[in-house]
mmCIF file of C-alpha atoms in Angstrom:
data_model
loop_
_atom_site.group_PDB
_atom_site.id
_atom_site.type_symbol
_atom_site.label_atom_id
_atom_site.label_comp_id
_atom_site.label_asym_id
_atom_site.label_seq_id
_atom_site.Cartn_x
_atom_site.Cartn_y
_atom_site.Cartn_z
ATOM 1 C CA MET A 1259 22.795 4.397 4.910
ATOM 2 C CA GLN A 1260 20.169 6.647 3.382
ATOM 3 C CA PHE A 1261 16.531 5.515 3.576
ATOM 4 C CA GLN A 1262 14.376 5.996 0.477
ATOM 5 C CA ILE A 1263 10.642 5.861 -0.015
ATOM 6 C CA ILE A 1264 10.198 4.824 -3.634
ATOM 7 C CA PHE A 1265 6.848 5.349 -5.311
ATOM 8 C CA ASN A 1266 6.192 3.108 -8.299
ATOM 9 C CA PRO A 1267 4.414 4.741 -11.284
ATOM 10 C CA ILE A 1268 0.919 3.796 -10.076
ATOM 11 C CA SER A 1269 1.353 4.945 -6.475
ATOM 12 C CA ALA A 1270 2.988 8.172 -7.692
ATOM 13 C CA SER A 1271 0.009 8.734 -9.998
ATOM 14 C CA GLU A 1272 -2.455 8.019 -7.170
ATOM 15 C CA LEU A 1273 -0.657 10.502 -4.917
ATOM 16 C CA ALA A 1274 -0.502 13.144 -7.667
ATOM 17 C CA LYS A 1275 -4.288 12.988 -8.173
ATOM 18 C CA MET A 1276 -4.938 13.947 -4.530
ATOM 19 C CA PRO A 1277 -5.331 17.540 -3.343
ATOM 20 C CA ARG A 1278 -1.970 19.112 -2.387
ATOM 21 C CA GLU A 1279 -2.905 19.344 1.321
ATOM 22 C CA LEU A 1280 -3.742 15.626 1.423
ATOM 23 C CA GLN A 1281 -0.493 14.781 -0.393
ATOM 24 C CA LEU A 1282 1.501 16.699 2.211
ATOM 25 C CA ASN A 1283 -0.437 15.048 5.035
ATOM 26 C CA ILE A 1284 0.239 11.568 3.647
ATOM 27 C CA LEU A 1285 3.917 12.289 3.031
ATOM 28 C CA GLY A 1286 4.206 13.756 6.525
ATOM 29 C CA GLU A 1287 2.918 10.496 8.005
ATOM 30 C CA PHE A 1288 5.942 8.715 6.546
ATOM 31 C CA ARG A 1289 8.260 10.517 8.993
ATOM 32 C CA GLY A 1290 8.517 7.604 11.417
ATOM 33 C CA LEU A 1291 8.497 4.900 8.771
ATOM 34 C CA PRO A 1292 12.287 4.672 8.230
ATOM 35 C CA HIS A 1293 12.893 3.901 11.896
ATOM 36 C CA GLU A 1294 10.064 1.350 11.967
ATOM 37 C CA VAL A 1295 11.217 -0.445 8.830
ATOM 38 C CA LEU A 1296 14.882 -0.552 9.827
ATOM 39 C CA THR A 1297 14.430 -1.551 13.475
ATOM 40 C CA SER A 1298 11.339 -3.751 13.698
ATOM 41 C CA ASP A 1299 9.613 -6.704 12.115
ATOM 42 C CA LEU A 1300 6.649 -4.458 11.188
ATOM 43 C CA GLN A 1301 4.177 -6.412 13.336
ATOM 44 C CA HIS A 1302 1.904 -3.410 13.903
ATOM 45 C CA PHE A 1303 1.408 -2.963 10.148
ATOM 46 C CA GLY A 1304 -1.017 -5.098 8.198
ATOM 47 C CA LYS A 1305 0.702 -7.938 6.367
ATOM 48 C CA LEU A 1306 -0.306 -9.641 3.130
ATOM 49 C CA GLU A 1307 1.666 -12.500 1.637
ATOM 50 C CA ARG A 1308 1.371 -14.410 -1.604
ATOM 51 C CA HIS A 1309 3.894 -16.614 -3.398
ATOM 52 C CA GLY A 1310 6.717 -15.330 -1.219
ATOM 53 C CA LYS A 1311 5.919 -11.648 -1.827
ATOM 54 C CA ILE A 1312 5.170 -9.726 1.366
ATOM 55 C CA LEU A 1313 3.316 -6.422 1.372
ATOM 56 C CA HIS A 1314 2.629 -4.322 4.425
ATOM 57 C CA ARG A 1315 -0.319 -2.010 4.925
ATOM 58 C CA PHE A 1316 0.115 1.374 6.525
ATOM 59 C CA ARG A 1317 -3.132 3.137 7.514
ATOM 60 C CA LEU A 1318 -3.227 6.881 7.090
ATOM 61 C CA GLY A 1319 -6.696 8.106 8.007
ATOM 62 C CA ASP A 1320 -9.009 7.110 5.168
ATOM 63 C CA TYR A 1321 -6.146 5.775 3.049
ATOM 64 C CA ARG A 1322 -4.218 2.533 2.953
ATOM 65 C CA VAL A 1323 -0.633 2.523 1.720
ATOM 66 C CA TYR A 1324 0.635 -0.855 0.489
ATOM 67 C CA PHE A 1325 4.403 -1.173 0.522
ATOM 68 C CA GLU A 1326 7.216 -3.695 0.679
ATOM 69 C CA ARG A 1327 10.692 -3.543 2.123
ATOM 70 C CA HIS A 1328 13.491 -2.837 -0.296
ATOM 71 C CA ASP A 1329 17.285 -2.719 0.083
ATOM 72 C CA LEU A 1330 17.109 1.084 -0.117
ATOM 73 C CA GLY A 1331 14.035 1.495 2.119
ATOM 74 C CA VAL A 1332 10.482 0.790 0.945
ATOM 75 C CA VAL A 1333 8.623 0.624 -2.361
ATOM 76 C CA VAL A 1334 5.088 2.014 -2.232
ATOM 77 C CA HIS A 1335 2.860 -0.026 -4.546
ATOM 78 C CA ARG A 1336 -0.577 1.531 -4.015
ATOM 79 C CA ILE A 1337 -2.297 4.317 -2.074
ATOM 80 C CA LEU A 1338 -5.972 3.413 -1.897
ATOM 81 C CA SER A 1339 -8.913 5.122 -0.285
ATOM 82 C CA ARG A 1340 -10.676 3.121 2.393
ATOM 83 C CA ASN A 1341 -13.834 3.508 0.316
ATOM 84 C CA THR A 1342 -12.089 2.027 -2.722
ATOM 85 C CA LEU A 1343 -11.152 -1.023 -0.642
ATOM 86 C CA LYS A 1344 -14.672 -1.391 0.721
ATOM 87 C CA ASP A 1345 -15.998 -1.296 -2.834
ATOM 88 C CA PHE A 1346 -13.376 -3.823 -3.906
ATOM 89 C CA LEU A 1347 -14.268 -6.184 -1.056
ATOM 90 C CA PHE A 1348 -17.994 -5.751 -1.670
ATOM 91 C CA ARG A 1349 -17.639 -6.510 -5.380
ATOM 92 C CA SER A 1350 -15.522 -9.529 -4.491
ATOM 93 C CA SER A 1351 -18.152 -10.713 -1.942
ATOM 94 C CA LEU A 1352 -15.501 -11.506 0.643
ATOM 95 C CA PRO A 1353 -16.833 -11.657 4.230
ATOM 96 C CA THR A 1354 -13.409 -11.868 5.933
ATOM 97 C CA GLY A 1355 -11.094 -9.212 7.375
ATOM 98 C CA GLU A 1356 -9.524 -6.665 5.059
ATOM 99 C CA ASP A 1357 -5.954 -8.011 5.048
ATOM 100 C CA LYS A 1358 -6.973 -11.657 4.782
ATOM 101 C CA ALA A 1359 -9.491 -10.937 2.041
ATOM 102 C CA LEU A 1360 -6.969 -9.000 0.006
ATOM 103 C CA GLU A 1361 -4.225 -11.549 0.607
ATOM 104 C CA GLU A 1362 -6.394 -14.328 -0.805
ATOM 105 C CA ASN A 1363 -7.823 -12.404 -3.747
ATOM 106 C CA PRO A 1364 -5.860 -12.722 -7.004
ATOM 107 C CA LYS A 1365 -7.465 -9.514 -8.348
ATOM 108 C CA PHE A 1366 -5.761 -7.512 -5.583
ATOM 109 C CA TRP A 1367 -2.367 -8.943 -6.544
ATOM 110 C CA GLU A 1368 -3.060 -8.202 -10.212
ATOM 111 C CA MET A 1369 -3.731 -4.612 -9.182
ATOM 112 C CA ILE A 1370 -0.418 -4.507 -7.285
ATOM 113 C CA GLU A 1371 1.503 -6.076 -10.180
ATOM 114 C CA ALA A 1372 -0.040 -3.615 -12.664
ATOM 115 C CA ALA A 1373 2.692 -1.152 -11.681
ATOM 116 C CA LYS A 1374 5.148 -3.188 -13.724
ATOM 117 C CA ILE A 1375 3.044 -2.398 -16.799
ATOM 118 C CA GLY A 1376 2.490 1.287 -16.078
ATOM 119 C CA PRO A 1377 -0.115 3.654 -14.607
ATOM 120 C CA GLU A 1378 -3.748 2.701 -14.950
ATOM 121 C CA LYS A 1379 -5.746 4.394 -17.662
ATOM 122 C CA ASN A 1380 -8.817 6.131 -16.230
#
C-alpha cells in the first residue's frame, strides 16, 4: 500500500509561501512519518480532539503541522509558525498548554475547517 501525504488547499498555500529551503526542510522531516502513522498510535505527537475529529500535531522546528490520519496516509490541515500560535493563544487569553488550549478553542477548529471553503485571502 502506498502512503500519501495530502496537503489541503490551505496547507499547500502555507507551504508555498515559505522560502524554498524551508519548504524542502519541512518536507524532508516527513520522511519517518509514514512508518510512525502506520505502526503506532501516535502517542508522541500532540493530539487535539473535538466532536470525534482527531488532529495530531507534528513539531518541525518553529513550525507546527496539524494533520489527521486518512485511509491513504495523512491529510495536512495547517502548517503554522510557532509565533502565529503564540499570537493566537495570546489573543484568545488562554493560560493552558498549547494542545489543550487549541483543542478547546472553537476559533482554532474554524481555522482548520476553513480548508473546506478554500485558501484564506490575505
